[in-house]
PDB file of C-alpha atoms in Angstrom:
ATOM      1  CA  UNK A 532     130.953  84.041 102.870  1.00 71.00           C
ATOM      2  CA  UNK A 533     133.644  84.841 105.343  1.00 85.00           C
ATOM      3  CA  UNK A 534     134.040  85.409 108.683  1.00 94.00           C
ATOM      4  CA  UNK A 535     133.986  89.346 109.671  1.00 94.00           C
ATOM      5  CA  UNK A 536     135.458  91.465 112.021  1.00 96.00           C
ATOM      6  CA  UNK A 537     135.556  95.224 112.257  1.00 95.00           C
ATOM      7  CA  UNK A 538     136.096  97.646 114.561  1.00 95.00           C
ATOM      8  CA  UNK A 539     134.177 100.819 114.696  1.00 95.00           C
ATOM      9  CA  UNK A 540     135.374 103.990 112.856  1.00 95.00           C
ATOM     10  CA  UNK A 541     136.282 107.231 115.114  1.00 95.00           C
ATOM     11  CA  UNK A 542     134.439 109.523 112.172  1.00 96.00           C
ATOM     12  CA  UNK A 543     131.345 108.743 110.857  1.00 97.00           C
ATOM     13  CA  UNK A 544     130.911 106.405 107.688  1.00 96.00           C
ATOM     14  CA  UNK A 545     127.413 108.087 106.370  1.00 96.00           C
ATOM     15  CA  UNK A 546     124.555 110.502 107.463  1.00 97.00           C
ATOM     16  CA  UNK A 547     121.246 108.619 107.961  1.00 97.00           C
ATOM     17  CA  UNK A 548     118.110 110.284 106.849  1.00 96.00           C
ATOM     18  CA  UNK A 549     117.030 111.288 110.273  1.00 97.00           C
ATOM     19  CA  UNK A 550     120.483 112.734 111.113  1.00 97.00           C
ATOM     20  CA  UNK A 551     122.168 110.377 112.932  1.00 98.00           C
ATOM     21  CA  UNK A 552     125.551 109.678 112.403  1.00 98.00           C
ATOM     22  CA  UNK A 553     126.291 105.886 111.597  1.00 98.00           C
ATOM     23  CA  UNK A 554     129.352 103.963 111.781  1.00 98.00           C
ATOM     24  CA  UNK A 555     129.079 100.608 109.831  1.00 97.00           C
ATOM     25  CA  UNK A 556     129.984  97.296 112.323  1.00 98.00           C
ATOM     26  CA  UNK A 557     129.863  93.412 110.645  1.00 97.00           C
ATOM     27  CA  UNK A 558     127.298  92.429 108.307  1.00 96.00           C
ATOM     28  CA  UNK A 559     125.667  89.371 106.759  1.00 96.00           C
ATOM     29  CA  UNK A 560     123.465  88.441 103.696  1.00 95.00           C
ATOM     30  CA  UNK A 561     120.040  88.791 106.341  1.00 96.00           C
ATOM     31  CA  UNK A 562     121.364  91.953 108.699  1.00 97.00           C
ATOM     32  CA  UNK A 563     123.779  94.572 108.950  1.00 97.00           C
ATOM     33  CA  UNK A 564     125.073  95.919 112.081  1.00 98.00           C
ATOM     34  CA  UNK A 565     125.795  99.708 113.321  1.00 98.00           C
ATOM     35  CA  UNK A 566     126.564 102.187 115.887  1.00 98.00           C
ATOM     36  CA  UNK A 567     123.779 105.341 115.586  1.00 98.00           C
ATOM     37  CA  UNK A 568     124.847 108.534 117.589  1.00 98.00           C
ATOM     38  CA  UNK A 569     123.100 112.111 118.100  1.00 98.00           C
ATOM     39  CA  UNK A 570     125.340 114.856 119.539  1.00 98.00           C
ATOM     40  CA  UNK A 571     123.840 116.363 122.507  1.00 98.00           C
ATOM     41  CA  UNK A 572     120.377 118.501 122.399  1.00 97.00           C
ATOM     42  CA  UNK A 573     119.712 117.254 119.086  1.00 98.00           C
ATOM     43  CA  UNK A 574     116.572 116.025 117.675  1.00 98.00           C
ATOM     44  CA  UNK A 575     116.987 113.746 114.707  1.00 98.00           C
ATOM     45  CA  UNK A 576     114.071 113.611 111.780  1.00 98.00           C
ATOM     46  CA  UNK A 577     111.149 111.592 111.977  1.00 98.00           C
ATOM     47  CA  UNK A 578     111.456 108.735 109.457  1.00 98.00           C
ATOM     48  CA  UNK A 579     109.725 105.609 108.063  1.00 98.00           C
ATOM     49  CA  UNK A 580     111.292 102.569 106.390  1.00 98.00           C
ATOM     50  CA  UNK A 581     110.075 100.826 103.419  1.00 98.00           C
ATOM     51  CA  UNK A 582     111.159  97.251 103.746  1.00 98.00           C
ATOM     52  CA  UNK A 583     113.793  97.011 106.324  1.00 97.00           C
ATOM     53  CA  UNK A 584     113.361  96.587 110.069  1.00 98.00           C
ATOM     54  CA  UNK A 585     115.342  97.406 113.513  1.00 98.00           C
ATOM     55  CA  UNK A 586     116.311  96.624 116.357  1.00 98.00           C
ATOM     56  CA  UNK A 587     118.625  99.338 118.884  1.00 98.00           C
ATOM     57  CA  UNK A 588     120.213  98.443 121.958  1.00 98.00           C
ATOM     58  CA  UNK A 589     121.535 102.016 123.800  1.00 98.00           C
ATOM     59  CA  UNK A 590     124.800 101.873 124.794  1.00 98.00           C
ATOM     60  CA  UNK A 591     125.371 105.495 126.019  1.00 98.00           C
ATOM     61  CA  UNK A 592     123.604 108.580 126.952  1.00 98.00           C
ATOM     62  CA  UNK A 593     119.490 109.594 127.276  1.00 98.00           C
ATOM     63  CA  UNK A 594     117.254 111.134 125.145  1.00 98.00           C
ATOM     64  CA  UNK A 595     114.157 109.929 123.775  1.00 98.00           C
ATOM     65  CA  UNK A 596     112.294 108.171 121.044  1.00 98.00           C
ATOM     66  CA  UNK A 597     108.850 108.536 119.819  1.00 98.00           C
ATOM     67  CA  UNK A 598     107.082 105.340 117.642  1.00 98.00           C
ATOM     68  CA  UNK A 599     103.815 105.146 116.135  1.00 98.00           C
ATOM     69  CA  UNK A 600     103.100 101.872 114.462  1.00 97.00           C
ATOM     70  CA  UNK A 601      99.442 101.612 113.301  1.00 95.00           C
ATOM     71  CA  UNK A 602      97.209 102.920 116.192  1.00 96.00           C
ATOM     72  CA  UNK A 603     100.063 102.357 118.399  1.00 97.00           C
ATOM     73  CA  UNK A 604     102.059 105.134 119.257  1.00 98.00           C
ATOM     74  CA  UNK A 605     104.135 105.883 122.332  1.00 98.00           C
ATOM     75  CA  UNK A 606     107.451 107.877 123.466  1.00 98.00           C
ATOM     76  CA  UNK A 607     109.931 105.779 125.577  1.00 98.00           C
ATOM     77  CA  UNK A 608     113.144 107.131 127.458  1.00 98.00           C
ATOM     78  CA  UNK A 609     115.881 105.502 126.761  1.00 98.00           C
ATOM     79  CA  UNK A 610     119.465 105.437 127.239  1.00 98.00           C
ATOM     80  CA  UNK A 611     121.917 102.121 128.628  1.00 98.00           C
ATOM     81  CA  UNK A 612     120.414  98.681 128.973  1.00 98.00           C
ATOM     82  CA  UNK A 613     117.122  99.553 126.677  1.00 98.00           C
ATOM     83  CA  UNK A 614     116.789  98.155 123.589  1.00 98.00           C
ATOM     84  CA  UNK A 615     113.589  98.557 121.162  1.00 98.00           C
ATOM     85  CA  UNK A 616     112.090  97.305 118.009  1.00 98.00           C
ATOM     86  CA  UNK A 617     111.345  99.376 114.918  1.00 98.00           C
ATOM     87  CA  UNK A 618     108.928  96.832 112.490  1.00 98.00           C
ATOM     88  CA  UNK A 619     108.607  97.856 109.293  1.00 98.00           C
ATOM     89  CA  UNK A 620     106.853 101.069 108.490  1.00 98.00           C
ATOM     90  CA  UNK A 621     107.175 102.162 111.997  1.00 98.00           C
ATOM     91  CA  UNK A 622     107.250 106.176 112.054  1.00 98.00           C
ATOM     92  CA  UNK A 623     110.145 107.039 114.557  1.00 98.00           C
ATOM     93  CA  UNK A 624     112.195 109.695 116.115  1.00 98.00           C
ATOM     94  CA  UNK A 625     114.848 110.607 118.048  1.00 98.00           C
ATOM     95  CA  UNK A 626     116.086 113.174 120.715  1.00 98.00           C
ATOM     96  CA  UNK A 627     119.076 113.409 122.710  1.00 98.00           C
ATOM     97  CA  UNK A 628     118.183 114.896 126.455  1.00 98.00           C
ATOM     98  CA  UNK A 629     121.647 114.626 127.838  1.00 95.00           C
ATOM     99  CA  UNK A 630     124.689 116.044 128.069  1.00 97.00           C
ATOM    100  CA  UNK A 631     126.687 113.479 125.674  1.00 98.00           C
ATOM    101  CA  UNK A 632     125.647 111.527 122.576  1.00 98.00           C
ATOM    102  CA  UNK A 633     122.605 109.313 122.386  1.00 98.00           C
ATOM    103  CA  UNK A 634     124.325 106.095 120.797  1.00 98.00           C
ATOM    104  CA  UNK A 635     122.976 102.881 120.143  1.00 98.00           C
ATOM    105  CA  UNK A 636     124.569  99.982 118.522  1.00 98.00           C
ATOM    106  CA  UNK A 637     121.520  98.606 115.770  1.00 98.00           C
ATOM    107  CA  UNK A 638     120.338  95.704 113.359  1.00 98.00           C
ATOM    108  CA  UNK A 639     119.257  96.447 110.322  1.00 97.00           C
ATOM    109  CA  UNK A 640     117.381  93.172 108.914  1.00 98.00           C
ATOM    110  CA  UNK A 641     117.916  92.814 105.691  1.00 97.00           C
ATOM    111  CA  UNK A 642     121.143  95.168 105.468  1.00 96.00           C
ATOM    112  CA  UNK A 643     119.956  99.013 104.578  1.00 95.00           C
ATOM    113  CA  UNK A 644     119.232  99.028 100.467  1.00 95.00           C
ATOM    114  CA  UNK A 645     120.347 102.723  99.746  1.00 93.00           C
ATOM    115  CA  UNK A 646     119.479 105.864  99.905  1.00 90.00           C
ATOM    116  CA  UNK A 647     115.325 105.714  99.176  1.00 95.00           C
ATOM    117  CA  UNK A 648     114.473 103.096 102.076  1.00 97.00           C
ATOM    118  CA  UNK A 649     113.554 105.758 104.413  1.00 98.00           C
ATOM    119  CA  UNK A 650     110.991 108.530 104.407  1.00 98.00           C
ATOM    120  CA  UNK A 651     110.455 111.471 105.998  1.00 98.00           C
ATOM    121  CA  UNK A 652     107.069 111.649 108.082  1.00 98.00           C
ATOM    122  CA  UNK A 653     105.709 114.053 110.458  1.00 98.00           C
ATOM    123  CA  UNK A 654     107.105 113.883 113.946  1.00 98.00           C
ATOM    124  CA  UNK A 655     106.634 115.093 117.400  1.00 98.00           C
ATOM    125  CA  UNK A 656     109.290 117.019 118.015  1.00 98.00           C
ATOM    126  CA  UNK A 657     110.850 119.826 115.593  1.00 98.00           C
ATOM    127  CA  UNK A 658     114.430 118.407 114.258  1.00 98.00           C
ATOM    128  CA  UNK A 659     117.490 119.735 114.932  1.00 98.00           C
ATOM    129  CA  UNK A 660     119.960 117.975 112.655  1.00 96.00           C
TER     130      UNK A 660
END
């Protein structure tokens, strides 16, 4: 193992499944580390994970994010200063309300498998992305 250090990309390193972009940050054998953005009035796709779980921290911009894990199920604003969880097999989904990106710096625990970890499931809002 080494020590990392990286500094985040000006274009985006992948497309997540709900339509984010994502810019990879450090990683380690138990968590990976990235910055999630949606471009103004955008609503991402409401997703699912198999096996991995989240947690966000918003660093910029409002929007919106809808969860429903088991009989729980909310929408919370958020936007600077909030950060939420995402367990696994939480349903979730994202808008952006405001007039610049929604962008959150994330932990992905253990590091995102590939390209079949999330699902699409049925959200509140109709996606944009």
């Amino acid at each position: 193992m080494s020590l990392g250090t990286k500094r985040a990309a000006k274009a985006a390193d992948a497309t997540a499944a709900d339509g984010m972009e994502v810019r990879l940050l450090c990683g380690l054998p138990r968590g990976q580390m990235a910055l999630f953005s949606l471009a103004p009035g955008r609503v991402g796709r409401a997703v699912a994970h198999r096996t991995v779980e989240e947690i966000w921290y918003f660093i910029l911009g409002s929007g919106r994010m809808w969860r429903k894990f088991g009989d729980t199920e909310e929408i919370v604003e958020v936007g600077p200063g909030v950060s939420v969880s995402v367990p696994v097999g939480t349903q979730f989904q994202l808008r952006c309300d405001g007039a610049e990106p929604l962008a959150a710096v994330a932990v992905t625990m253990p590091p995102w498998p590939g390209e079949a970890e999330a699902y699409f499931v049925d959200g509140v809002w109709q996606a944009t992305v």
